[in-house]
mmCIF file of N, CA and C in Angstrom:
data_model
loop_
_atom_site.group_PDB
_atom_site.id
_atom_site.type_symbol
_atom_site.label_atom_id
_atom_site.label_comp_id
_atom_site.label_asym_id
_atom_site.label_seq_id
_atom_site.Cartn_x
_atom_site.Cartn_y
_atom_site.Cartn_z
ATOM 1 N N UNK A 13 -15.937 -92.047 30.191
ATOM 2 C CA UNK A 13 -16.613 -91.460 29.039
ATOM 3 C C UNK A 13 -16.052 -90.054 28.788
ATOM 4 N N UNK A 14 -15.824 -89.704 27.530
ATOM 5 C CA UNK A 14 -15.250 -88.420 27.156
ATOM 6 C C UNK A 14 -16.378 -87.483 26.745
ATOM 7 N N UNK A 15 -16.314 -86.284 27.259
ATOM 8 C CA UNK A 15 -17.301 -85.272 26.915
ATOM 9 C C UNK A 15 -17.041 -84.807 25.479
ATOM 10 N N UNK A 16 -18.059 -84.899 24.627
ATOM 11 C CA UNK A 16 -17.895 -84.522 23.217
ATOM 12 C C UNK A 16 -17.518 -83.056 23.051
ATOM 13 N N UNK A 17 -17.985 -82.186 23.959
ATOM 14 C CA UNK A 17 -17.676 -80.768 23.852
ATOM 15 C C UNK A 17 -16.181 -80.504 24.010
ATOM 16 N N UNK A 18 -15.495 -81.309 24.809
ATOM 17 C CA UNK A 18 -14.064 -81.110 25.013
ATOM 18 C C UNK A 18 -13.267 -81.438 23.758
ATOM 19 N N UNK A 19 -13.736 -82.379 22.968
ATOM 20 C CA UNK A 19 -13.020 -82.814 21.776
ATOM 21 C C UNK A 19 -13.476 -82.102 20.506
ATOM 22 N N UNK A 20 -14.551 -81.369 20.612
ATOM 23 C CA UNK A 20 -15.067 -80.661 19.438
ATOM 24 C C UNK A 20 -14.104 -79.532 19.069
ATOM 25 N N UNK A 21 -13.921 -79.302 17.781
ATOM 26 C CA UNK A 21 -13.042 -78.196 17.377
ATOM 27 C C UNK A 21 -13.636 -76.872 17.860
ATOM 28 N N UNK A 22 -12.742 -75.985 18.255
ATOM 29 C CA UNK A 22 -13.186 -74.663 18.728
ATOM 30 C C UNK A 22 -13.712 -73.864 17.546
ATOM 31 N N UNK A 23 -14.847 -73.218 17.768
ATOM 32 C CA UNK A 23 -15.393 -72.342 16.741
ATOM 33 C C UNK A 23 -14.576 -71.058 16.744
ATOM 34 N N UNK A 24 -14.187 -70.594 15.573
ATOM 35 C CA UNK A 24 -13.442 -69.330 15.546
ATOM 36 C C UNK A 24 -14.342 -68.192 16.014
ATOM 37 N N UNK A 25 -13.719 -67.200 16.604
ATOM 38 C CA UNK A 25 -14.445 -66.005 17.021
ATOM 39 C C UNK A 25 -15.108 -65.404 15.789
ATOM 40 N N UNK A 26 -16.295 -64.851 15.946
ATOM 41 C CA UNK A 26 -17.029 -64.324 14.791
ATOM 42 C C UNK A 26 -16.260 -63.226 14.060
ATOM 43 N N UNK A 27 -15.300 -62.582 14.710
ATOM 44 C CA UNK A 27 -14.521 -61.512 14.100
ATOM 45 C C UNK A 27 -13.191 -62.003 13.517
ATOM 46 N N UNK A 28 -12.893 -63.294 13.645
ATOM 47 C CA UNK A 28 -11.597 -63.821 13.202
ATOM 48 C C UNK A 28 -11.385 -63.594 11.708
ATOM 49 N N UNK A 29 -12.417 -63.689 10.918
ATOM 50 C CA UNK A 29 -12.296 -63.484 9.481
ATOM 51 C C UNK A 29 -11.985 -62.052 9.104
ATOM 52 N N UNK A 30 -12.355 -61.106 9.965
ATOM 53 C CA UNK A 30 -12.107 -59.694 9.688
ATOM 54 C C UNK A 30 -10.621 -59.427 9.507
ATOM 55 N N UNK A 31 -9.820 -59.957 10.405
ATOM 56 C CA UNK A 31 -8.373 -59.743 10.356
ATOM 57 C C UNK A 31 -7.791 -60.364 9.088
ATOM 58 N N UNK A 32 -8.326 -61.497 8.681
ATOM 59 C CA UNK A 32 -7.842 -62.147 7.460
ATOM 60 C C UNK A 32 -8.138 -61.289 6.229
ATOM 61 N N UNK A 33 -9.317 -60.699 6.183
ATOM 62 C CA UNK A 33 -9.684 -59.854 5.044
ATOM 63 C C UNK A 33 -8.770 -58.631 4.999
ATOM 64 N N UNK A 34 -8.538 -58.010 6.145
ATOM 65 C CA UNK A 34 -7.657 -56.847 6.206
ATOM 66 C C UNK A 34 -6.237 -57.221 5.793
ATOM 67 N N UNK A 35 -5.724 -58.326 6.300
ATOM 68 C CA UNK A 35 -4.369 -58.761 5.945
ATOM 69 C C UNK A 35 -4.254 -59.020 4.438
ATOM 70 N N UNK A 36 -5.277 -59.609 3.861
ATOM 71 C CA UNK A 36 -5.274 -59.854 2.419
ATOM 72 C C UNK A 36 -5.278 -58.529 1.658
ATOM 73 N N UNK A 37 -6.083 -57.579 2.106
ATOM 74 C CA UNK A 37 -6.129 -56.263 1.461
ATOM 75 C C UNK A 37 -4.763 -55.573 1.555
ATOM 76 N N UNK A 38 -4.113 -55.681 2.699
ATOM 77 C CA UNK A 38 -2.784 -55.072 2.855
ATOM 78 C C UNK A 38 -1.780 -55.715 1.900
ATOM 79 N N UNK A 39 -1.847 -57.015 1.751
ATOM 80 C CA UNK A 39 -0.963 -57.704 0.815
ATOM 81 C C UNK A 39 -1.225 -57.290 -0.622
ATOM 82 N N UNK A 40 -2.494 -57.157 -0.976
ATOM 83 C CA UNK A 40 -2.844 -56.735 -2.332
ATOM 84 C C UNK A 40 -2.383 -55.302 -2.592
ATOM 85 N N UNK A 41 -2.498 -54.444 -1.597
ATOM 86 C CA UNK A 41 -2.002 -53.076 -1.734
ATOM 87 C C UNK A 41 -0.513 -53.088 -2.052
ATOM 88 N N UNK A 42 0.229 -53.927 -1.347
ATOM 89 C CA UNK A 42 1.677 -54.008 -1.575
ATOM 90 C C UNK A 42 2.004 -54.478 -2.987
ATOM 91 N N UNK A 43 1.116 -55.252 -3.583
ATOM 92 C CA UNK A 43 1.379 -55.783 -4.924
ATOM 93 C C UNK A 43 1.006 -54.797 -6.030
ATOM 94 N N UNK A 44 0.279 -53.729 -5.690
ATOM 95 C CA UNK A 44 -0.101 -52.748 -6.707
ATOM 96 C C UNK A 44 1.132 -51.929 -7.107
ATOM 97 N N UNK A 45 1.249 -51.693 -8.386
ATOM 98 C CA UNK A 45 2.376 -50.919 -8.890
ATOM 99 C C UNK A 45 2.079 -49.434 -8.926
ATOM 100 N N UNK A 46 2.812 -48.728 -9.776
ATOM 101 C CA UNK A 46 2.688 -47.276 -9.876
ATOM 102 C C UNK A 46 1.671 -46.827 -10.921
ATOM 103 N N UNK A 47 1.221 -47.756 -11.746
ATOM 104 C CA UNK A 47 0.284 -47.398 -12.811
ATOM 105 C C UNK A 47 -1.037 -48.149 -12.640
ATOM 106 N N UNK A 48 -2.054 -47.669 -13.334
ATOM 107 C CA UNK A 48 -3.386 -48.250 -13.261
ATOM 108 C C UNK A 48 -3.333 -49.736 -13.605
ATOM 109 N N UNK A 49 -3.942 -50.550 -12.758
ATOM 110 C CA UNK A 49 -3.977 -52.002 -12.938
ATOM 111 C C UNK A 49 -5.407 -52.464 -12.656
ATOM 112 N N UNK A 50 -6.199 -52.571 -13.713
ATOM 113 C CA UNK A 50 -7.618 -52.920 -13.562
ATOM 114 C C UNK A 50 -7.796 -54.212 -12.779
ATOM 115 N N UNK A 51 -6.999 -55.211 -13.079
ATOM 116 C CA UNK A 51 -7.139 -56.503 -12.404
ATOM 117 C C UNK A 51 -6.801 -56.383 -10.918
ATOM 118 N N UNK A 52 -5.684 -55.766 -10.605
ATOM 119 C CA UNK A 52 -5.269 -55.617 -9.206
ATOM 120 C C UNK A 52 -6.262 -54.812 -8.383
ATOM 121 N N UNK A 53 -6.742 -53.721 -8.956
ATOM 122 C CA UNK A 53 -7.732 -52.895 -8.257
ATOM 123 C C UNK A 53 -9.035 -53.668 -8.103
ATOM 124 N N UNK A 54 -9.416 -54.396 -9.135
ATOM 125 C CA UNK A 54 -10.644 -55.191 -9.076
ATOM 126 C C UNK A 54 -10.582 -56.279 -8.014
ATOM 127 N N UNK A 55 -9.439 -56.927 -7.902
ATOM 128 C CA UNK A 55 -9.280 -57.962 -6.872
ATOM 129 C C UNK A 55 -9.347 -57.324 -5.487
ATOM 130 N N UNK A 56 -8.674 -56.196 -5.299
ATOM 131 C CA UNK A 56 -8.723 -55.511 -4.004
ATOM 132 C C UNK A 56 -10.151 -55.088 -3.675
ATOM 133 N N UNK A 57 -10.888 -54.630 -4.671
ATOM 134 C CA UNK A 57 -12.288 -54.238 -4.454
ATOM 135 C C UNK A 57 -13.122 -55.445 -4.024
ATOM 136 N N UNK A 58 -12.902 -56.580 -4.651
ATOM 137 C CA UNK A 58 -13.629 -57.794 -4.286
ATOM 138 C C UNK A 58 -13.329 -58.194 -2.845
ATOM 139 N N UNK A 59 -12.079 -58.080 -2.455
ATOM 140 C CA UNK A 59 -11.693 -58.392 -1.073
ATOM 141 C C UNK A 59 -12.363 -57.416 -0.111
ATOM 142 N N UNK A 60 -12.337 -56.127 -0.430
ATOM 143 C CA UNK A 60 -12.978 -55.128 0.437
ATOM 144 C C UNK A 60 -14.475 -55.422 0.576
ATOM 145 N N UNK A 61 -15.104 -55.805 -0.502
ATOM 146 C CA UNK A 61 -16.535 -56.106 -0.468
ATOM 147 C C UNK A 61 -16.847 -57.325 0.395
ATOM 148 N N UNK A 62 -15.856 -58.169 0.611
ATOM 149 C CA UNK A 62 -16.089 -59.366 1.426
ATOM 150 C C UNK A 62 -15.982 -59.088 2.922
ATOM 151 N N UNK A 63 -15.601 -57.866 3.284
ATOM 152 C CA UNK A 63 -15.485 -57.528 4.707
ATOM 153 C C UNK A 63 -16.869 -57.623 5.338
ATOM 154 N N UNK A 64 -17.012 -58.420 6.398
ATOM 155 C CA UNK A 64 -18.350 -58.692 6.947
ATOM 156 C C UNK A 64 -19.089 -57.470 7.497
ATOM 157 N N UNK A 65 -18.358 -56.463 7.957
ATOM 158 C CA UNK A 65 -19.004 -55.307 8.581
ATOM 159 C C UNK A 65 -18.978 -54.070 7.701
ATOM 160 N N UNK A 66 -18.913 -54.249 6.394
ATOM 161 C CA UNK A 66 -18.835 -53.096 5.495
ATOM 162 C C UNK A 66 -20.007 -52.152 5.758
ATOM 163 N N UNK A 67 -19.674 -50.871 5.904
ATOM 164 C CA UNK A 67 -20.679 -49.844 6.142
ATOM 165 C C UNK A 67 -21.008 -49.594 7.599
ATOM 166 N N UNK A 68 -20.612 -50.485 8.493
ATOM 167 C CA UNK A 68 -20.889 -50.279 9.921
ATOM 168 C C UNK A 68 -19.863 -49.342 10.529
ATOM 169 N N UNK A 69 -20.164 -48.871 11.749
ATOM 170 C CA UNK A 69 -19.290 -47.920 12.441
ATOM 171 C C UNK A 69 -17.837 -48.355 12.437
ATOM 172 N N UNK A 70 -16.961 -47.386 12.275
ATOM 173 C CA UNK A 70 -15.528 -47.632 12.374
ATOM 174 C C UNK A 70 -14.947 -48.249 11.124
ATOM 175 N N UNK A 71 -14.353 -49.423 11.282
ATOM 176 C CA UNK A 71 -13.664 -50.078 10.171
ATOM 177 C C UNK A 71 -14.587 -50.295 8.978
ATOM 178 N N UNK A 72 -15.824 -50.633 9.232
ATOM 179 C CA UNK A 72 -16.762 -50.861 8.134
ATOM 180 C C UNK A 72 -17.018 -49.615 7.305
ATOM 181 N N UNK A 73 -17.022 -48.457 7.949
ATOM 182 C CA UNK A 73 -17.185 -47.197 7.222
ATOM 183 C C UNK A 73 -15.959 -46.908 6.359
ATOM 184 N N UNK A 74 -14.790 -47.218 6.892
ATOM 185 C CA UNK A 74 -13.560 -47.037 6.125
ATOM 186 C C UNK A 74 -13.578 -47.952 4.905
ATOM 187 N N UNK A 75 -13.984 -49.188 5.092
ATOM 188 C CA UNK A 75 -14.029 -50.146 3.983
ATOM 189 C C UNK A 75 -15.049 -49.694 2.933
ATOM 190 N N UNK A 76 -16.164 -49.150 3.364
ATOM 191 C CA UNK A 76 -17.152 -48.638 2.406
ATOM 192 C C UNK A 76 -16.551 -47.498 1.580
ATOM 193 N N UNK A 77 -15.794 -46.626 2.232
ATOM 194 C CA UNK A 77 -15.130 -45.532 1.524
ATOM 195 C C UNK A 77 -14.076 -46.074 0.558
ATOM 196 N N UNK A 78 -13.290 -47.038 1.013
ATOM 197 C CA UNK A 78 -12.292 -47.671 0.147
ATOM 198 C C UNK A 78 -12.967 -48.299 -1.062
ATOM 199 N N UNK A 79 -14.041 -48.997 -0.836
ATOM 200 C CA UNK A 79 -14.768 -49.638 -1.923
ATOM 201 C C UNK A 79 -15.243 -48.599 -2.941
ATOM 202 N N UNK A 80 -15.749 -47.489 -2.451
ATOM 203 C CA UNK A 80 -16.186 -46.420 -3.349
ATOM 204 C C UNK A 80 -15.029 -45.824 -4.142
ATOM 205 N N UNK A 81 -13.894 -45.620 -3.460
ATOM 206 C CA UNK A 81 -12.709 -45.083 -4.136
ATOM 207 C C UNK A 81 -12.255 -46.030 -5.245
ATOM 208 N N UNK A 82 -12.204 -47.308 -4.935
ATOM 209 C CA UNK A 82 -11.782 -48.296 -5.926
ATOM 210 C C UNK A 82 -12.751 -48.334 -7.107
ATOM 211 N N UNK A 83 -14.045 -48.247 -6.820
ATOM 212 C CA UNK A 83 -15.046 -48.216 -7.897
ATOM 213 C C UNK A 83 -14.847 -46.994 -8.782
ATOM 214 N N UNK A 84 -14.559 -45.851 -8.156
ATOM 215 C CA UNK A 84 -14.308 -44.629 -8.928
ATOM 216 C C UNK A 84 -13.077 -44.789 -9.816
ATOM 217 N N UNK A 85 -12.004 -45.340 -9.251
ATOM 218 C CA UNK A 85 -10.783 -45.550 -10.036
ATOM 219 C C UNK A 85 -11.049 -46.481 -11.218
ATOM 220 N N UNK A 86 -11.801 -47.531 -10.982
ATOM 221 C CA UNK A 86 -12.111 -48.470 -12.066
ATOM 222 C C UNK A 86 -12.967 -47.805 -13.139
ATOM 223 N N UNK A 87 -13.943 -47.007 -12.722
ATOM 224 C CA UNK A 87 -14.841 -46.351 -13.680
ATOM 225 C C UNK A 87 -14.098 -45.317 -14.521
ATOM 226 N N UNK A 88 -13.186 -44.583 -13.877
ATOM 227 C CA UNK A 88 -12.465 -43.500 -14.557
ATOM 228 C C UNK A 88 -11.132 -43.945 -15.147
ATOM 229 N N UNK A 89 -10.760 -45.188 -14.870
ATOM 230 C CA UNK A 89 -9.444 -45.695 -15.241
ATOM 231 C C UNK A 89 -8.356 -44.751 -14.743
ATOM 232 N N UNK A 90 -8.547 -44.294 -13.498
ATOM 233 C CA UNK A 90 -7.560 -43.451 -12.838
ATOM 234 C C UNK A 90 -6.983 -44.238 -11.675
ATOM 235 N N UNK A 91 -5.948 -43.679 -11.053
ATOM 236 C CA UNK A 91 -5.285 -44.462 -10.016
ATOM 237 C C UNK A 91 -4.371 -43.580 -9.188
ATOM 238 N N UNK A 92 -4.405 -43.795 -7.891
ATOM 239 C CA UNK A 92 -3.435 -43.193 -6.979
ATOM 240 C C UNK A 92 -3.222 -44.189 -5.853
ATOM 241 N N UNK A 93 -2.080 -44.821 -5.874
ATOM 242 C CA UNK A 93 -1.766 -45.857 -4.892
ATOM 243 C C UNK A 93 -1.807 -45.294 -3.471
ATOM 244 N N UNK A 94 -1.356 -44.064 -3.301
ATOM 245 C CA UNK A 94 -1.328 -43.472 -1.961
ATOM 246 C C UNK A 94 -2.728 -43.237 -1.409
ATOM 247 N N UNK A 95 -3.670 -42.884 -2.260
ATOM 248 C CA UNK A 95 -5.057 -42.714 -1.803
ATOM 249 C C UNK A 95 -5.614 -44.043 -1.296
ATOM 250 N N UNK A 96 -5.272 -45.112 -1.991
ATOM 251 C CA UNK A 96 -5.700 -46.440 -1.546
ATOM 252 C C UNK A 96 -4.994 -46.792 -0.245
ATOM 253 N N UNK A 97 -3.694 -46.493 -0.163
ATOM 254 C CA UNK A 97 -2.913 -46.805 1.036
ATOM 255 C C UNK A 97 -3.449 -46.072 2.262
ATOM 256 N N UNK A 98 -3.869 -44.832 2.090
ATOM 257 C CA UNK A 98 -4.441 -44.070 3.207
ATOM 258 C C UNK A 98 -5.675 -44.789 3.751
ATOM 259 N N UNK A 99 -6.496 -45.279 2.855
ATOM 260 C CA UNK A 99 -7.699 -46.000 3.270
ATOM 261 C C UNK A 99 -7.353 -47.307 3.985
ATOM 262 N N UNK A 100 -6.406 -48.049 3.453
ATOM 263 C CA UNK A 100 -6.041 -49.325 4.065
ATOM 264 C C UNK A 100 -5.399 -49.092 5.435
ATOM 265 N N UNK A 101 -4.572 -48.052 5.557
ATOM 266 C CA UNK A 101 -3.979 -47.737 6.873
ATOM 267 C C UNK A 101 -5.058 -47.302 7.870
ATOM 268 N N UNK A 102 -6.042 -46.539 7.396
ATOM 269 C CA UNK A 102 -7.148 -46.137 8.271
ATOM 270 C C UNK A 102 -7.945 -47.360 8.717
ATOM 271 N N UNK A 103 -8.109 -48.310 7.829
ATOM 272 C CA UNK A 103 -8.802 -49.558 8.147
ATOM 273 C C UNK A 103 -8.054 -50.277 9.256
ATOM 274 N N UNK A 104 -6.738 -50.415 9.111
ATOM 275 C CA UNK A 104 -5.914 -51.066 10.135
ATOM 276 C C UNK A 104 -6.026 -50.317 11.464
ATOM 277 N N UNK A 105 -5.986 -48.991 11.405
ATOM 278 C CA UNK A 105 -6.086 -48.175 12.613
ATOM 279 C C UNK A 105 -7.422 -48.416 13.313
ATOM 280 N N UNK A 106 -8.503 -48.426 12.559
ATOM 281 C CA UNK A 106 -9.830 -48.625 13.147
ATOM 282 C C UNK A 106 -9.956 -49.994 13.803
ATOM 283 N N UNK A 107 -9.362 -50.989 13.199
ATOM 284 C CA UNK A 107 -9.446 -52.345 13.740
ATOM 285 C C UNK A 107 -8.565 -52.490 14.980
ATOM 286 N N UNK A 108 -7.380 -51.911 14.937
ATOM 287 C CA UNK A 108 -6.429 -52.138 16.026
ATOM 288 C C UNK A 108 -6.595 -51.185 17.200
ATOM 289 N N UNK A 109 -7.070 -50.000 16.962
ATOM 290 C CA UNK A 109 -7.102 -49.000 18.017
ATOM 291 C C UNK A 109 -8.496 -48.739 18.583
ATOM 292 N N UNK A 110 -9.528 -48.897 17.808
ATOM 293 C CA UNK A 110 -10.905 -48.589 18.208
ATOM 294 C C UNK A 110 -11.001 -47.140 18.709
ATOM 295 N N UNK A 111 -10.829 -46.169 17.808
ATOM 296 C CA UNK A 111 -10.859 -44.762 18.218
ATOM 297 C C UNK A 111 -12.229 -44.355 18.755
ATOM 298 N N UNK A 112 -12.218 -43.286 19.553
ATOM 299 C CA UNK A 112 -13.490 -42.788 20.070
ATOM 300 C C UNK A 112 -14.250 -42.085 18.936
ATOM 301 N N UNK A 113 -15.459 -41.654 19.223
ATOM 302 C CA UNK A 113 -16.334 -41.098 18.180
ATOM 303 C C UNK A 113 -15.711 -39.878 17.502
ATOM 304 N N UNK A 114 -15.099 -38.994 18.275
ATOM 305 C CA UNK A 114 -14.498 -37.783 17.708
ATOM 306 C C UNK A 114 -13.353 -38.144 16.753
ATOM 307 N N UNK A 115 -12.498 -39.055 17.162
ATOM 308 C CA UNK A 115 -11.389 -39.492 16.297
ATOM 309 C C UNK A 115 -11.926 -40.172 15.039
ATOM 310 N N UNK A 116 -12.915 -41.027 15.230
ATOM 311 C CA UNK A 116 -13.502 -41.741 14.103
ATOM 312 C C UNK A 116 -14.064 -40.771 13.069
ATOM 313 N N UNK A 117 -14.764 -39.751 13.537
ATOM 314 C CA UNK A 117 -15.352 -38.773 12.620
ATOM 315 C C UNK A 117 -14.270 -37.990 11.879
ATOM 316 N N UNK A 118 -13.166 -37.667 12.542
ATOM 317 C CA UNK A 118 -12.060 -36.955 11.892
ATOM 318 C C UNK A 118 -11.426 -37.814 10.801
ATOM 319 N N UNK A 119 -11.238 -39.076 11.095
ATOM 320 C CA UNK A 119 -10.656 -39.992 10.108
ATOM 321 C C UNK A 119 -11.576 -40.111 8.902
ATOM 322 N N UNK A 120 -12.850 -40.306 9.160
ATOM 323 C CA UNK A 120 -13.806 -40.461 8.058
ATOM 324 C C UNK A 120 -13.918 -39.188 7.227
ATOM 325 N N UNK A 121 -13.821 -38.029 7.873
ATOM 326 C CA UNK A 121 -13.848 -36.764 7.134
ATOM 327 C C UNK A 121 -12.624 -36.653 6.223
ATOM 328 N N UNK A 122 -11.475 -37.075 6.712
ATOM 329 C CA UNK A 122 -10.268 -37.064 5.889
ATOM 330 C C UNK A 122 -10.391 -37.984 4.686
ATOM 331 N N UNK A 123 -10.956 -39.160 4.910
ATOM 332 C CA UNK A 123 -11.144 -40.094 3.799
ATOM 333 C C UNK A 123 -12.151 -39.545 2.782
ATOM 334 N N UNK A 124 -13.165 -38.870 3.282
ATOM 335 C CA UNK A 124 -14.148 -38.250 2.378
ATOM 336 C C UNK A 124 -13.477 -37.170 1.535
ATOM 337 N N UNK A 125 -12.560 -36.413 2.146
ATOM 338 C CA UNK A 125 -11.823 -35.396 1.400
ATOM 339 C C UNK A 125 -10.981 -36.026 0.285
ATOM 340 N N UNK A 126 -10.359 -37.163 0.569
ATOM 341 C CA UNK A 126 -9.581 -37.859 -0.448
ATOM 342 C C UNK A 126 -10.487 -38.282 -1.594
ATOM 343 N N UNK A 127 -11.628 -38.835 -1.277
ATOM 344 C CA UNK A 127 -12.558 -39.268 -2.336
ATOM 345 C C UNK A 127 -13.068 -38.084 -3.141
ATOM 346 N N UNK A 128 -13.355 -36.958 -2.481
ATOM 347 C CA UNK A 128 -13.832 -35.765 -3.157
ATOM 348 C C UNK A 128 -12.781 -35.232 -4.125
ATOM 349 N N UNK A 129 -11.531 -35.253 -3.692
ATOM 350 C CA UNK A 129 -10.438 -34.804 -4.533
ATOM 351 C C UNK A 129 -10.417 -35.553 -5.868
ATOM 352 N N UNK A 130 -10.589 -36.863 -5.823
ATOM 353 C CA UNK A 130 -10.554 -37.653 -7.049
ATOM 354 C C UNK A 130 -11.851 -37.544 -7.840
ATOM 355 N N UNK A 131 -12.963 -37.344 -7.168
ATOM 356 C CA UNK A 131 -14.224 -37.152 -7.879
ATOM 357 C C UNK A 131 -14.185 -35.837 -8.662
ATOM 358 N N UNK A 132 -13.612 -34.802 -8.042
ATOM 359 C CA UNK A 132 -13.503 -33.519 -8.727
ATOM 360 C C UNK A 132 -12.536 -33.602 -9.906
ATOM 361 N N UNK A 133 -11.455 -34.328 -9.732
ATOM 362 C CA UNK A 133 -10.481 -34.487 -10.828
ATOM 363 C C UNK A 133 -11.111 -35.239 -11.992
ATOM 364 N N UNK A 134 -11.922 -36.235 -11.699
ATOM 365 C CA UNK A 134 -12.558 -37.007 -12.764
ATOM 366 C C UNK A 134 -13.606 -36.185 -13.496
ATOM 367 N N UNK A 135 -14.273 -35.279 -12.762
ATOM 368 C CA UNK A 135 -15.325 -34.456 -13.366
ATOM 369 C C UNK A 135 -14.730 -33.364 -14.264
ATOM 370 N N UNK A 136 -13.508 -32.982 -14.001
ATOM 371 C CA UNK A 136 -12.873 -31.879 -14.765
ATOM 372 C C UNK A 136 -12.467 -32.290 -16.159
#
């Protein structure tokens, strides 16, 4: 007799989808051009919103910041590919390295500065 558990498909790790969402976001970033692209930014925002841990410590906080930046760009019809790239690279760093609390806070402060820069430019 064969044990059903041995033949059952393995359940993916609960975090397996996280890497897929990040990889998709990185690919979408690469497809963004030099000028404002409402559709491309909107698709990237939708992907960021699908991240399961959005708003939680580390990567989720970075994704929340990215989501806010993308929303601001869409609302103002403004765009800076490098600002988006900084967020996506920080997301990758948080997922791959798991920085300590001090490092995490420094990264998040830098991302907040990037968002503030564009909020001030839009208000002017």
